[in-house]
Coordinates of C-alpha atoms in Angstrom, one line a residue:
X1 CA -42.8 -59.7 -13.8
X2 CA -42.9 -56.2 -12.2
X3 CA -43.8 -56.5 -8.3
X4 CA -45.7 -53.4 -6.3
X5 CA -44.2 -52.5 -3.0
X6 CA -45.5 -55.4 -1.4
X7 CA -43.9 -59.1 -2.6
X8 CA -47.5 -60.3 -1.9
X9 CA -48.6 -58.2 -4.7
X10 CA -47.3 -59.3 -7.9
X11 CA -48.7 -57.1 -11.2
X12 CA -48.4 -58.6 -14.5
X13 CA -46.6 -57.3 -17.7
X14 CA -49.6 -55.6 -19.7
X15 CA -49.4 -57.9 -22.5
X16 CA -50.0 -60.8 -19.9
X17 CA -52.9 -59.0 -18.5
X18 CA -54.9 -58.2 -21.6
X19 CA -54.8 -61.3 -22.8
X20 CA -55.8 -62.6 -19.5
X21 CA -58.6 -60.2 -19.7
X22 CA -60.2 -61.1 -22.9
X23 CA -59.9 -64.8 -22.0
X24 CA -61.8 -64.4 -18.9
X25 CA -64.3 -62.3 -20.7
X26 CA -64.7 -64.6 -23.9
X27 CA -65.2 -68.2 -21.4
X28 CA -68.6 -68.3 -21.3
X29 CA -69.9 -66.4 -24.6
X30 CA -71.1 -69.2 -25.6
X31 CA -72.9 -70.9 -23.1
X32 CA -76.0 -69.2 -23.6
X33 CA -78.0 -68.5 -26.6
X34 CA -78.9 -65.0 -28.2
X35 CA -81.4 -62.8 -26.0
X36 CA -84.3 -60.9 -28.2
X37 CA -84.7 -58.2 -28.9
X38 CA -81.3 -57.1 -28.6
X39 CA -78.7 -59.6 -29.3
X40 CA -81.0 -61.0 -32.2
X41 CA -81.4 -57.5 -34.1
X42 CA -77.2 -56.7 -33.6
X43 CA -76.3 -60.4 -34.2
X44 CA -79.1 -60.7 -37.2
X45 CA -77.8 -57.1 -38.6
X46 CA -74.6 -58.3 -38.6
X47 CA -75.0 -61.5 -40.1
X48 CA -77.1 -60.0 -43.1
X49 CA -74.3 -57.2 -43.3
X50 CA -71.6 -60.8 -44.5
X51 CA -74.7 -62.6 -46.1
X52 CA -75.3 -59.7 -48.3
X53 CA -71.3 -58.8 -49.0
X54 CA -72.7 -55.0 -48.2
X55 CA -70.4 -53.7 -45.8
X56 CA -72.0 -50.0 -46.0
X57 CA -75.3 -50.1 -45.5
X58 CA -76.4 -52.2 -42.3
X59 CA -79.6 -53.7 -43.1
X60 CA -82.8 -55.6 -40.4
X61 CA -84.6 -58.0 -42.9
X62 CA -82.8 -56.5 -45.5
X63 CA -84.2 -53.1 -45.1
X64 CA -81.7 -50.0 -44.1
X65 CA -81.4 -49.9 -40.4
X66 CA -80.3 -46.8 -39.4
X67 CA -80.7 -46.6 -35.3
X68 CA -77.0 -46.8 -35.1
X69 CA -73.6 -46.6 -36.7
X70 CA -71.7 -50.4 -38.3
X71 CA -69.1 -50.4 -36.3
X72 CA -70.6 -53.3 -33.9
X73 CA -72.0 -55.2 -37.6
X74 CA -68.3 -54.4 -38.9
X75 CA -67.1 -56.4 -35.9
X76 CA -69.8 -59.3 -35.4
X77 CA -69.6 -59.8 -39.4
X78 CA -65.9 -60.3 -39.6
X79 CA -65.9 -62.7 -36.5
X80 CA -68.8 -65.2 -38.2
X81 CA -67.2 -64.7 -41.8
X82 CA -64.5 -67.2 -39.9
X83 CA -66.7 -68.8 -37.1
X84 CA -70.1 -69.1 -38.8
X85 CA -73.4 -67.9 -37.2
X86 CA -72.4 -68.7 -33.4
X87 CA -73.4 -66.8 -30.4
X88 CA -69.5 -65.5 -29.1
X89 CA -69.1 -64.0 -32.4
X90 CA -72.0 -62.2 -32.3
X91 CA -70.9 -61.1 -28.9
X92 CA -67.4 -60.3 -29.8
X93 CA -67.8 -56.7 -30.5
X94 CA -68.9 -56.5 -26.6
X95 CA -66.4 -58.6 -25.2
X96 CA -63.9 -56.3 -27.5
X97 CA -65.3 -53.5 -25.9
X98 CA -64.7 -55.0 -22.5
X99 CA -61.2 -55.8 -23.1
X100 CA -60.8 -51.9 -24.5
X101 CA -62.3 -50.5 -21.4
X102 CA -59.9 -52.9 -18.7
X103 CA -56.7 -52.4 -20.4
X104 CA -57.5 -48.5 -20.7
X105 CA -57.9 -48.6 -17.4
X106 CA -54.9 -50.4 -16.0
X107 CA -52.5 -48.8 -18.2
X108 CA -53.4 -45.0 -17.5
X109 CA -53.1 -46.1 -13.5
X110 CA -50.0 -48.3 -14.1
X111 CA -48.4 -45.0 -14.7
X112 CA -50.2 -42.2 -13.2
X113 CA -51.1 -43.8 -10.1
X114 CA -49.8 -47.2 -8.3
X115 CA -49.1 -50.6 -9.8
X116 CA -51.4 -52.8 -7.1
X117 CA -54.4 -49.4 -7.6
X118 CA -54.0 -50.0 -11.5
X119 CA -54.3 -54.0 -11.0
X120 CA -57.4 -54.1 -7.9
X121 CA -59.2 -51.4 -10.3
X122 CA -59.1 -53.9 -13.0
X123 CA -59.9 -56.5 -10.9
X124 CA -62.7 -55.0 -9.5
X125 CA -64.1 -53.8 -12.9
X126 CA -63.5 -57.2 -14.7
X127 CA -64.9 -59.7 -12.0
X128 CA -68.2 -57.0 -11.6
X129 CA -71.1 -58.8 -12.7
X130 CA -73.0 -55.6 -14.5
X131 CA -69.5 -55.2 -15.9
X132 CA -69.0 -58.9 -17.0
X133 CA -72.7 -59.4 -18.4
X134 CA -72.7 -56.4 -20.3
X135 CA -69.4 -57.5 -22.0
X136 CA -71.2 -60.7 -22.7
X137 CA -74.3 -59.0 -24.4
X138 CA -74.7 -58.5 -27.8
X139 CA -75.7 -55.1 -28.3
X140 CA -73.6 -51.6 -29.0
X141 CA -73.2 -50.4 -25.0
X142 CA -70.2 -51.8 -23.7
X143 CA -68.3 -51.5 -27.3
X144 CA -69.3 -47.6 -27.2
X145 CA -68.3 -47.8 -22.8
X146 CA -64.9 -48.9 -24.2
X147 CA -64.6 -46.6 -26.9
X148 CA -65.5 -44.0 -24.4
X149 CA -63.0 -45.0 -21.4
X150 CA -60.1 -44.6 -23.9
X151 CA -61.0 -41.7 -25.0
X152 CA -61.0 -39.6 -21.6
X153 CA -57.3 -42.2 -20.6
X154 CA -56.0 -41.0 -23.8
X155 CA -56.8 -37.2 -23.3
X156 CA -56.6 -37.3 -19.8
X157 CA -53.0 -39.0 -20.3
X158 CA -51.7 -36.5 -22.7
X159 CA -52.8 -33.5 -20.9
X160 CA -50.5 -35.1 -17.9
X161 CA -47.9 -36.1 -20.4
X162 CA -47.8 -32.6 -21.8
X163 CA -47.7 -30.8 -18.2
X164 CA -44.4 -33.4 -17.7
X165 CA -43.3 -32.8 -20.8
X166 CA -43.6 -36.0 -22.0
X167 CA -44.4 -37.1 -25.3
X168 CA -48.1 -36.8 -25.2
X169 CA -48.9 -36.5 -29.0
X170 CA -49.2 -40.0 -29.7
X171 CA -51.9 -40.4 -26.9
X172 CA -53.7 -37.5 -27.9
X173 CA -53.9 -38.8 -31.1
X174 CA -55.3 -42.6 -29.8
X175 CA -57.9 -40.2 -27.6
X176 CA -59.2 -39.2 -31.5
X177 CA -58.9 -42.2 -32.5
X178 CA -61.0 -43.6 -29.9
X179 CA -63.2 -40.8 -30.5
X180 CA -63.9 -41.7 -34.0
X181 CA -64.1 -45.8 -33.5
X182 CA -67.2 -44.2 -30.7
X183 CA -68.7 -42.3 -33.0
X184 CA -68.9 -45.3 -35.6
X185 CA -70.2 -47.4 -32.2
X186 CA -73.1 -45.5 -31.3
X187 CA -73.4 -41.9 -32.3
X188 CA -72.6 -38.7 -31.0
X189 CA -72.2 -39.7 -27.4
X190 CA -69.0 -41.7 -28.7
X191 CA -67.3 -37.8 -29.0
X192 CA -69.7 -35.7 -26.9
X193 CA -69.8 -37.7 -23.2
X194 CA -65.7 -38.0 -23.5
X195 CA -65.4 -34.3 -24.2
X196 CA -67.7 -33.1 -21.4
X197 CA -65.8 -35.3 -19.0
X198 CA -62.4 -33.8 -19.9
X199 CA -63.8 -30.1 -20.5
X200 CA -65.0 -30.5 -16.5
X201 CA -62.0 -32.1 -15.4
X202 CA -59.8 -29.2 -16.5
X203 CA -61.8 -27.0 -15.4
X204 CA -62.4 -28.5 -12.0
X205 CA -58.3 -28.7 -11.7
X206 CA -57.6 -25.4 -13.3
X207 CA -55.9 -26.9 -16.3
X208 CA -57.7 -24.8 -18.8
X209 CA -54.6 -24.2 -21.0
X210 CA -55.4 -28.2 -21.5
X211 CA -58.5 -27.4 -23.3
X212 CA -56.5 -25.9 -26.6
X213 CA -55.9 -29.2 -27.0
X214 CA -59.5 -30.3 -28.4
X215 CA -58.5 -27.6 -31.3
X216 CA -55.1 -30.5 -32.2
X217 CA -55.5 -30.4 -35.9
X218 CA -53.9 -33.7 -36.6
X219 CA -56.4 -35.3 -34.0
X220 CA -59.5 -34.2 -35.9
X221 CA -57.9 -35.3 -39.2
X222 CA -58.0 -38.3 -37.7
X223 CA -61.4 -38.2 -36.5
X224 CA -62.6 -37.2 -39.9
X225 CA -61.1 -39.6 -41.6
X226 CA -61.6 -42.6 -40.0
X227 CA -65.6 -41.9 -39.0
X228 CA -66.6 -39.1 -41.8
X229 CA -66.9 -41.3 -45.0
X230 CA -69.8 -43.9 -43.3
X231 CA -71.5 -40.9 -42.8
X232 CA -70.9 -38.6 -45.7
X233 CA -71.6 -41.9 -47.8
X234 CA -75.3 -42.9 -46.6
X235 CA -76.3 -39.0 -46.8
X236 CA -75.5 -38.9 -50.0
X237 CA -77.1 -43.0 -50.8
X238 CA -80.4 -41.7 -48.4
X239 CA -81.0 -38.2 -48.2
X240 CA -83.2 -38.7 -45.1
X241 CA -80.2 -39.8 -43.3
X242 CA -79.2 -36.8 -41.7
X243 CA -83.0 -35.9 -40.2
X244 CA -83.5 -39.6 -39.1
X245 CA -80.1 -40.5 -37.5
X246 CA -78.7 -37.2 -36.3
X247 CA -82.3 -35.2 -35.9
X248 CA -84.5 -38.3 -34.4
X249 CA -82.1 -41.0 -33.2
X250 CA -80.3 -38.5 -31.1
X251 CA -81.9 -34.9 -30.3
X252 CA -85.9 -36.0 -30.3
X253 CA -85.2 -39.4 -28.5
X254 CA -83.5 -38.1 -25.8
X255 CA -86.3 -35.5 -25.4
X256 CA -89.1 -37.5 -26.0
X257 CA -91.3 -39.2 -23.4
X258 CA -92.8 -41.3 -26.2
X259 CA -90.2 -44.4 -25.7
X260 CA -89.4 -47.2 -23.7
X261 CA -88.7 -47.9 -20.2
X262 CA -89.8 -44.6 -18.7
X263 CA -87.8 -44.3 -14.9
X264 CA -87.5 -41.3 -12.9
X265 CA -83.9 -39.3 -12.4
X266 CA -83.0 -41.9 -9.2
X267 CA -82.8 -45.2 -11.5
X268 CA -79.2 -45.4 -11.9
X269 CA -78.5 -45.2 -8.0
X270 CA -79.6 -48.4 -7.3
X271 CA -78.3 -50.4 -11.2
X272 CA -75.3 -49.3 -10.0
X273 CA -74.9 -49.9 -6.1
X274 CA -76.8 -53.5 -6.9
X275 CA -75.2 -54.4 -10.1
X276 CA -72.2 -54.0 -8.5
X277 CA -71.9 -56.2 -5.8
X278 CA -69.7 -58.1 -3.9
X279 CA -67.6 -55.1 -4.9
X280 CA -70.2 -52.1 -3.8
X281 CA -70.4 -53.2 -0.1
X282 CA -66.6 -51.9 0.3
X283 CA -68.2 -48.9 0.2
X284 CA -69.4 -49.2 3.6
X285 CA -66.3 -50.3 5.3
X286 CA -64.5 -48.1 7.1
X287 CA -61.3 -46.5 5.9
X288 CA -58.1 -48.0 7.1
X289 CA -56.6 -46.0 9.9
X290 CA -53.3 -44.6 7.8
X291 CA -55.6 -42.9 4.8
X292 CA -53.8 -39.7 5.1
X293 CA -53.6 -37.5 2.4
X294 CA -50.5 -38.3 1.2
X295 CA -51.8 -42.1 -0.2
X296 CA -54.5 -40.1 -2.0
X297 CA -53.6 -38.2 -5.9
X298 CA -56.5 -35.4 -6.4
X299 CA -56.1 -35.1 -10.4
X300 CA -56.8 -38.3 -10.8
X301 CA -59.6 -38.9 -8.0
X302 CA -61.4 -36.0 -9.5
X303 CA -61.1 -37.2 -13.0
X304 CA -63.0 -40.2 -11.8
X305 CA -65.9 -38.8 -9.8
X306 CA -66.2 -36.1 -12.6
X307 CA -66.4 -39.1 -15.4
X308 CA -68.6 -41.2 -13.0
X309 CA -70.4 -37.9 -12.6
X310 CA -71.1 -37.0 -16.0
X311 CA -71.8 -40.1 -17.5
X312 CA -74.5 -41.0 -14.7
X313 CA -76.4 -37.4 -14.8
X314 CA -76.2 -37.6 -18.1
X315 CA -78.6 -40.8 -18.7
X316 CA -80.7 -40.0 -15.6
X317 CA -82.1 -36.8 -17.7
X318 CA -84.2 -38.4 -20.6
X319 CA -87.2 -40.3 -19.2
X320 CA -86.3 -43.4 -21.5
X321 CA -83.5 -45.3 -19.6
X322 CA -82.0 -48.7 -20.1
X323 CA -79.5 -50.5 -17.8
X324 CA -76.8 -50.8 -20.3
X325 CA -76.8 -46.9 -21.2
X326 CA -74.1 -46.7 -17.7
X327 CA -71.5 -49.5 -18.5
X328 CA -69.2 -45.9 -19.4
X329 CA -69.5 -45.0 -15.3
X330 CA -67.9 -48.6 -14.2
X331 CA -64.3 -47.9 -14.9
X332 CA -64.2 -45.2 -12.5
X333 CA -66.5 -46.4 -10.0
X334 CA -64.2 -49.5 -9.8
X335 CA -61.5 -47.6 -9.7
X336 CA -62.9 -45.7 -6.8
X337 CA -64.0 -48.8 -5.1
X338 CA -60.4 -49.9 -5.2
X339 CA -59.2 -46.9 -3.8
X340 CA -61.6 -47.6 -1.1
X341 CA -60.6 -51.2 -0.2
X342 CA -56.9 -49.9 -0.3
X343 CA -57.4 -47.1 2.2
X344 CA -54.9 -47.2 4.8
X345 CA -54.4 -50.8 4.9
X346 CA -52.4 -53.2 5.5
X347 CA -51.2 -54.9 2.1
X348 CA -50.7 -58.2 3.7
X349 CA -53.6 -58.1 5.7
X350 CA -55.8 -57.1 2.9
X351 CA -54.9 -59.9 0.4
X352 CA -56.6 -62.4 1.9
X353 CA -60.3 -60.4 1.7
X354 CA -59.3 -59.3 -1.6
X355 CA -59.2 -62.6 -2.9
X356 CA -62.3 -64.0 -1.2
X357 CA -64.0 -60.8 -3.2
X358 CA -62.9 -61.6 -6.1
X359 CA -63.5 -65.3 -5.7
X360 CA -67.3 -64.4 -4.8
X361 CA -67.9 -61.6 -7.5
X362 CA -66.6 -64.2 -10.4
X363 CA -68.8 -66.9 -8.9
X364 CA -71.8 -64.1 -8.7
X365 CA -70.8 -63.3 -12.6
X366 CA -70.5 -66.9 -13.8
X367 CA -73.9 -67.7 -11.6
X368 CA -76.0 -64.7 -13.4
X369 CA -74.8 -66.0 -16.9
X370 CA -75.9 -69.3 -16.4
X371 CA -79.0 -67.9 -15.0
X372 CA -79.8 -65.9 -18.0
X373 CA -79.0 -68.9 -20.5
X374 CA -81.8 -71.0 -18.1
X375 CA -84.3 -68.7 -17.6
X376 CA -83.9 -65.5 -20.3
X377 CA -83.9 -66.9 -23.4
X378 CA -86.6 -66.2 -26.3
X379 CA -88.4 -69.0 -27.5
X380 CA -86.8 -68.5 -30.9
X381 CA -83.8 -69.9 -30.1
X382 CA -85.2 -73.0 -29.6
X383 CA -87.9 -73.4 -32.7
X384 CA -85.7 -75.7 -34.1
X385 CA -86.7 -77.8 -37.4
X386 CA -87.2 -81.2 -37.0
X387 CA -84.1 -83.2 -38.4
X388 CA -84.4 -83.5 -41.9
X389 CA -86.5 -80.5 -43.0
X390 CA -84.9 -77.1 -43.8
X391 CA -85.3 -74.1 -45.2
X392 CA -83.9 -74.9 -49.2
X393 CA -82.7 -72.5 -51.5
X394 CA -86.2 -71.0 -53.0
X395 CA -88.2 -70.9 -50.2
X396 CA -90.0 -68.2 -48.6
X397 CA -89.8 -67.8 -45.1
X398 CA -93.1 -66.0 -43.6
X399 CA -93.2 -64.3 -40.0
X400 CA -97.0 -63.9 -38.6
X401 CA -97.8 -60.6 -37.1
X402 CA -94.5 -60.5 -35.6
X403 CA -90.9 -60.4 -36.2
X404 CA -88.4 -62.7 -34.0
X405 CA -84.7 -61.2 -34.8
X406 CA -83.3 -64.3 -33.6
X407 CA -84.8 -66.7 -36.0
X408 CA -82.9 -65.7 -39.2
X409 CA -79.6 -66.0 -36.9
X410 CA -80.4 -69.9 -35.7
X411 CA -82.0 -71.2 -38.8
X412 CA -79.4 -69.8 -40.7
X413 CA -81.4 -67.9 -43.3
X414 CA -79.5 -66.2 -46.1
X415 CA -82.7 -63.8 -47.3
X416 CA -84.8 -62.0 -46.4
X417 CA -87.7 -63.4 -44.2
X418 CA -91.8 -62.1 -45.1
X419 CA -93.5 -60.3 -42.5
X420 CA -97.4 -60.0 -42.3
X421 CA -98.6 -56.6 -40.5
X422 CA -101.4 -54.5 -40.7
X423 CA -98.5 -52.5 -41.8
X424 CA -100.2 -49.1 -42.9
X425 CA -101.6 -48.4 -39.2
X426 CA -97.5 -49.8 -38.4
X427 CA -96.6 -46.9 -40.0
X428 CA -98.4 -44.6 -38.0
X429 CA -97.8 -46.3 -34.6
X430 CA -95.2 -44.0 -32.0
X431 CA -94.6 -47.0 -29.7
X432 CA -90.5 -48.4 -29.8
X433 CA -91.6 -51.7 -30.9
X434 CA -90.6 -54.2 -33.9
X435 CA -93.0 -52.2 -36.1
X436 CA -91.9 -49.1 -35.6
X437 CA -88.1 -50.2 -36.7
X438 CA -89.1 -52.0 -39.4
X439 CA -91.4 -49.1 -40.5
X440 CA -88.8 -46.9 -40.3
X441 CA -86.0 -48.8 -42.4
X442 CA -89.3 -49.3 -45.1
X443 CA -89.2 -45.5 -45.9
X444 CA -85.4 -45.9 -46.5
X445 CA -85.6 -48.7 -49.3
X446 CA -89.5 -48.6 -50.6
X447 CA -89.2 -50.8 -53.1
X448 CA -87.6 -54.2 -51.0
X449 CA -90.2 -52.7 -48.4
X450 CA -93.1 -53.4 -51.2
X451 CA -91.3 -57.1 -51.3
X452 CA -91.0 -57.9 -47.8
X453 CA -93.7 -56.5 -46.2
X454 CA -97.1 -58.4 -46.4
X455 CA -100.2 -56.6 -45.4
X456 CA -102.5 -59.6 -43.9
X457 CA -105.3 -58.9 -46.9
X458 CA -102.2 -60.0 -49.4
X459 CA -101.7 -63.4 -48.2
X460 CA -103.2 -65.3 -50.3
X461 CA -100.6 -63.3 -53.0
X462 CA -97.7 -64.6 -51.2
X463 CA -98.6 -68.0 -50.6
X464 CA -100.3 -69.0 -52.8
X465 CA -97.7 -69.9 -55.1
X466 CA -96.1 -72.7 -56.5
X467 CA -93.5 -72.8 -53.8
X468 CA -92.7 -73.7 -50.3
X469 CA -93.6 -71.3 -47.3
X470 CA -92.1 -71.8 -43.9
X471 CA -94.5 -70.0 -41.6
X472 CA -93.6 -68.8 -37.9
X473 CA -96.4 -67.1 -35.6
X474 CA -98.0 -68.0 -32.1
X475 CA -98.9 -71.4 -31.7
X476 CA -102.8 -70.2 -31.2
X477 CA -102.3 -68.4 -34.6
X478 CA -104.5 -71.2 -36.2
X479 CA -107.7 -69.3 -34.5
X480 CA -107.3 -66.2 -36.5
X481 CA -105.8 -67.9 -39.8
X482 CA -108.0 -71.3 -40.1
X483 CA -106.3 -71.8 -43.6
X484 CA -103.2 -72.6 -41.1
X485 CA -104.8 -76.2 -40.7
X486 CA -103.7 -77.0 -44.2
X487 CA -99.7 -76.6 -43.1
X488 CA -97.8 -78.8 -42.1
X489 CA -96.8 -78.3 -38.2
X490 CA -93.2 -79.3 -38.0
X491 CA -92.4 -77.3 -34.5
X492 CA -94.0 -76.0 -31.2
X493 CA -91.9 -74.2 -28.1
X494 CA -93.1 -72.0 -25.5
X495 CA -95.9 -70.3 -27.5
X496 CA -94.0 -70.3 -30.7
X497 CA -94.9 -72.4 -33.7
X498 CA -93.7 -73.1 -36.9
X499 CA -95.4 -75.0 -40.1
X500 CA -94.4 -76.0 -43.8
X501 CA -97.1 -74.5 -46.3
X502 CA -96.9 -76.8 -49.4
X503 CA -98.2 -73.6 -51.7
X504 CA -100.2 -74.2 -54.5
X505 CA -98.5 -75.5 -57.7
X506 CA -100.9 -74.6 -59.9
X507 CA -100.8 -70.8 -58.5
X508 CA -104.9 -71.1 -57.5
X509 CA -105.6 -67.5 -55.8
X510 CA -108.1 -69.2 -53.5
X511 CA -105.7 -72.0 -51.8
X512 CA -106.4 -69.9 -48.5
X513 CA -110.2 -70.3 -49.1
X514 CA -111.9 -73.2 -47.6
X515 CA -109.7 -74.3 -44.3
X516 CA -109.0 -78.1 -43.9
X517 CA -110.1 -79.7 -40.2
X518 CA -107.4 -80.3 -37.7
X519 CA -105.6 -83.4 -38.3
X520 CA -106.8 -85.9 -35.4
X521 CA -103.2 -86.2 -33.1
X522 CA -103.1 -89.6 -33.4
X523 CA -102.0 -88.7 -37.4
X524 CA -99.8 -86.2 -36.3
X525 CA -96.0 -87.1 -35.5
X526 CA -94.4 -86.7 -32.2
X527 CA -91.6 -85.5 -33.5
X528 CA -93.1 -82.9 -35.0
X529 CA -94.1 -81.0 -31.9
X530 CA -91.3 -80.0 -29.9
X531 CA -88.0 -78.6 -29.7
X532 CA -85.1 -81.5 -30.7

């Protein structure tokens, strides 16, 4: 073991640490099941993506789904081709991002700053509970935050190395590499936000013969061939590719005001101070009496406030904003709140506080997991099927005027569910919703749209058929579709509902025609009704 200046401080080997890491990260990602929307449409992409054995095209009800790169599906699909369809392999891709982001971070301080900085800034950013729960969501922020932080380490470590030097090519090299695996996580912001954080960090320390280095030829070989053939390949399957993922995913949606969660410039101020906490309120202590000058290094403080800088003004100027879109900021705001609990203090004094921090923030982040699984969860998760009934090989499974990602994920579906719509005014709807993604995808694969996709006057075309229909909707869907009273109800929860349509074996058009009265409740089975 390598020990910092003080024997109370012992730092572990980094192959000790990471593993460490990823072990705390991966204890409870399983606890809880899948939120919707998110971590049902990445987990239910990904599963479809090993379902379908097409590894190219990532596909939402089996339509093209083009709001971001595979990379995340790539992951999540490889993890359940060995686990099966549970929730921490669905959530492995985050929890890989995670790890990414903490080791990044310790190793670039390990040797450009101080052993006990490199292992409190870890600490910190591991054991922060917006840290913690976004590495235990399933959704493409926290794998694109790591992808990100190596990036600027990498660069920012090479630019050192080379001023030393030192052999930096091999790091600048990883920084492309990095580069590429972000572009293939979440877009452009995977090469752009990493590049503006290390164009203004030169610049702010007068390192602009650093800058030549973006222009390495070998790095963007490497770029270009590890991300360019996804892309290349779906312009050339999808001509609209281009337009729809470049033009409209990226350019108009960070312009638009037509999206989601509308905040004003301020929301990130208090995500972070909040989200951040125990850790945050060493903010307000006082420095330590010996934080002179000489404790302090200035390259790499300002390569931290710069990075924390960027990434924060950044996603404060569209008026869409999510919480997630800031998980790239927390590596160097931890690092900076470590700096900030080591200021001119007394090592042995400190350890004590240090550890009753760190006790607290990972009770805060096992406390807000466990609060999630009991109070967050979509009612999907729980529509289970009665024991004894499921979904066999030939039926059709039938969403109501709805879609719920999670439900091909937990009942295990290995096709395509039906969704009824009134799907031509879907198509002209502007809202972010379920529609308007499924809409989208349509116009990529029209004729498994044409399949898939039931307007509500066609019906009686789908179902009336010599063949078994599982049916999901609200559980007051019966008002508006009276022909719902000759189902079978096999499952209620929490407004959700699910029946068992029998069909029609002799294929009669009209099956839908004349409703059947409510069975009386005595005649209906208790077993029937409720989550088992």
């Amino acid at each position: 073991m390598k020990r910092s200046t003080s024997a109370s401080w012992t730092v572990p080997q980094p192959s000790w640490l990471i593993v460490a890491l990823l072990t705390w990260l991966l204890a409870t990602a399983w606890i809880r099941p899948l939120m919707a929307p998110d971590e049902g449409r990445y987990g239910g992409v990904a599963l479809a993506m090993l379902r379908s054995g097409d590894w190219l095209v990532p596909r939402l009800d089996g339509l093209p789904f083009f709001h971001k790169p595979p990379l995340f599906y790539w992951i999540g699909a490889a993890a359940m081709a060995v686990t099966g369809p549970v929730e921490w392999a669905a959530r492995l891709p985050s929890i890989l991002g995670g790890g990414a982001a903490a080791a990044a971070l310790f190793l670039f301080l390990r040797r450009w700053s101080t052993a006990r900085l490199a292992l409190l800034s870890t600490v910190v950013l591991v054991t922060t509970p917006f840290f913690f729960l976004g590495a235990q969501f399933a959704n493409l922020d926290m794998l694109v935050a790591g992808c990100i932080s190596g990036t600027v380490l990498l660069a920012a470590g090479a630019a050192l190395a080379r001023e030393r030097e030192e052999p930096w090519r091999a790091l600048l090299a990883g920084a492309y590499l990095f580069a590429a695996a972000g572009l293939l996580a979440k877009g452009l912001i995977g090469l752009v936000l990493p590049a503006l954080v290390i164009a203004a960090w030169c610049a702010a320390t007068r390192r602009l013969a650093a800058l030549r280095l973006a222009l390495w030829l070998p790095g963007w070989a490497v770029l270009l061939i590890v991300a360019g053939p996804w892309f290349v390949a779906m312009q050339m399957k999808y001509p609209e590719f281009f337009d729809y993922f470049v033009v409209t995913q990226h350019f108009r949606r960070f312009a638009s005001t037509g999206f989601n969660n509308e905040h004003g410039f301020w929301f990130y101020l208090p995500v972070l101070a909040g989200l951040t906490l125990p850790w945050f309120a060493w903010v307000f202590v006082p420095r330590g009496a010996d934080d002179s000058a000489r404790h302090r290094q200035p390259d790499i403080d300002r390569l931290m406030w710069i990075w924390l800088a960027v990434i924060v003004v950044f996603f404060s100027l569209p008026r869409s904003k999510l919480v997630g879109y800031v998980l790239p900021a927390l590596p160097p705001l931890a690092y900076l709140i470590a700096q900030r609990v080591l200021a001119g203090r007394s090592l042995e004094a400190l350890l004590p506080r240090v550890r009753a921090t760190t006790l607290a923030a990972a009770v805060v982040c096992i406390g807000c997991v466990i609060a999630v699984a009991m109070y967050a969860s979509p009612p999907g998760t729980r529509l289970k099927l009665p024991a004894g009934q499921a979904v066999a090989p030939g039926d059709q499974v039938l969403m109501l005027d709805s879609y719920h990602y999670e439900i091909p994920f937990y009942w295990n579906l290995r096709e395509p569910v039906l969704v009824s719509d009134d799907w031509k005014a879907a198509a002209l709807d502007t809202r972010d919703n379920w529609r308007k993604e499924i809409s989208d995808a349509a116009r990529f694969d029209p004729a498994h749209a044409a399949r898939t996709l039931v307007d509500r006057t066609q019906l009686a075309d789908t179902l009336c058929v010599p063949r078994t229909t599982w049916l999901v909707g609200s559980n007051t869907a019966q008002l508006a579709n009276p022909w719902l009273f000759r189902a079978q109800l096999v499952a209620v929860n929490d407004g959700l509902a699910a029946w068992r349509f029998a069909g029609s074996p002799t294929g009669d058009p009209h099956c839908l025609d004349a409703p059947l009265a409510p069975a009386p409740a005595s005649a209906q089975s208790p077993g029937t009704h409720g989550d088992e």
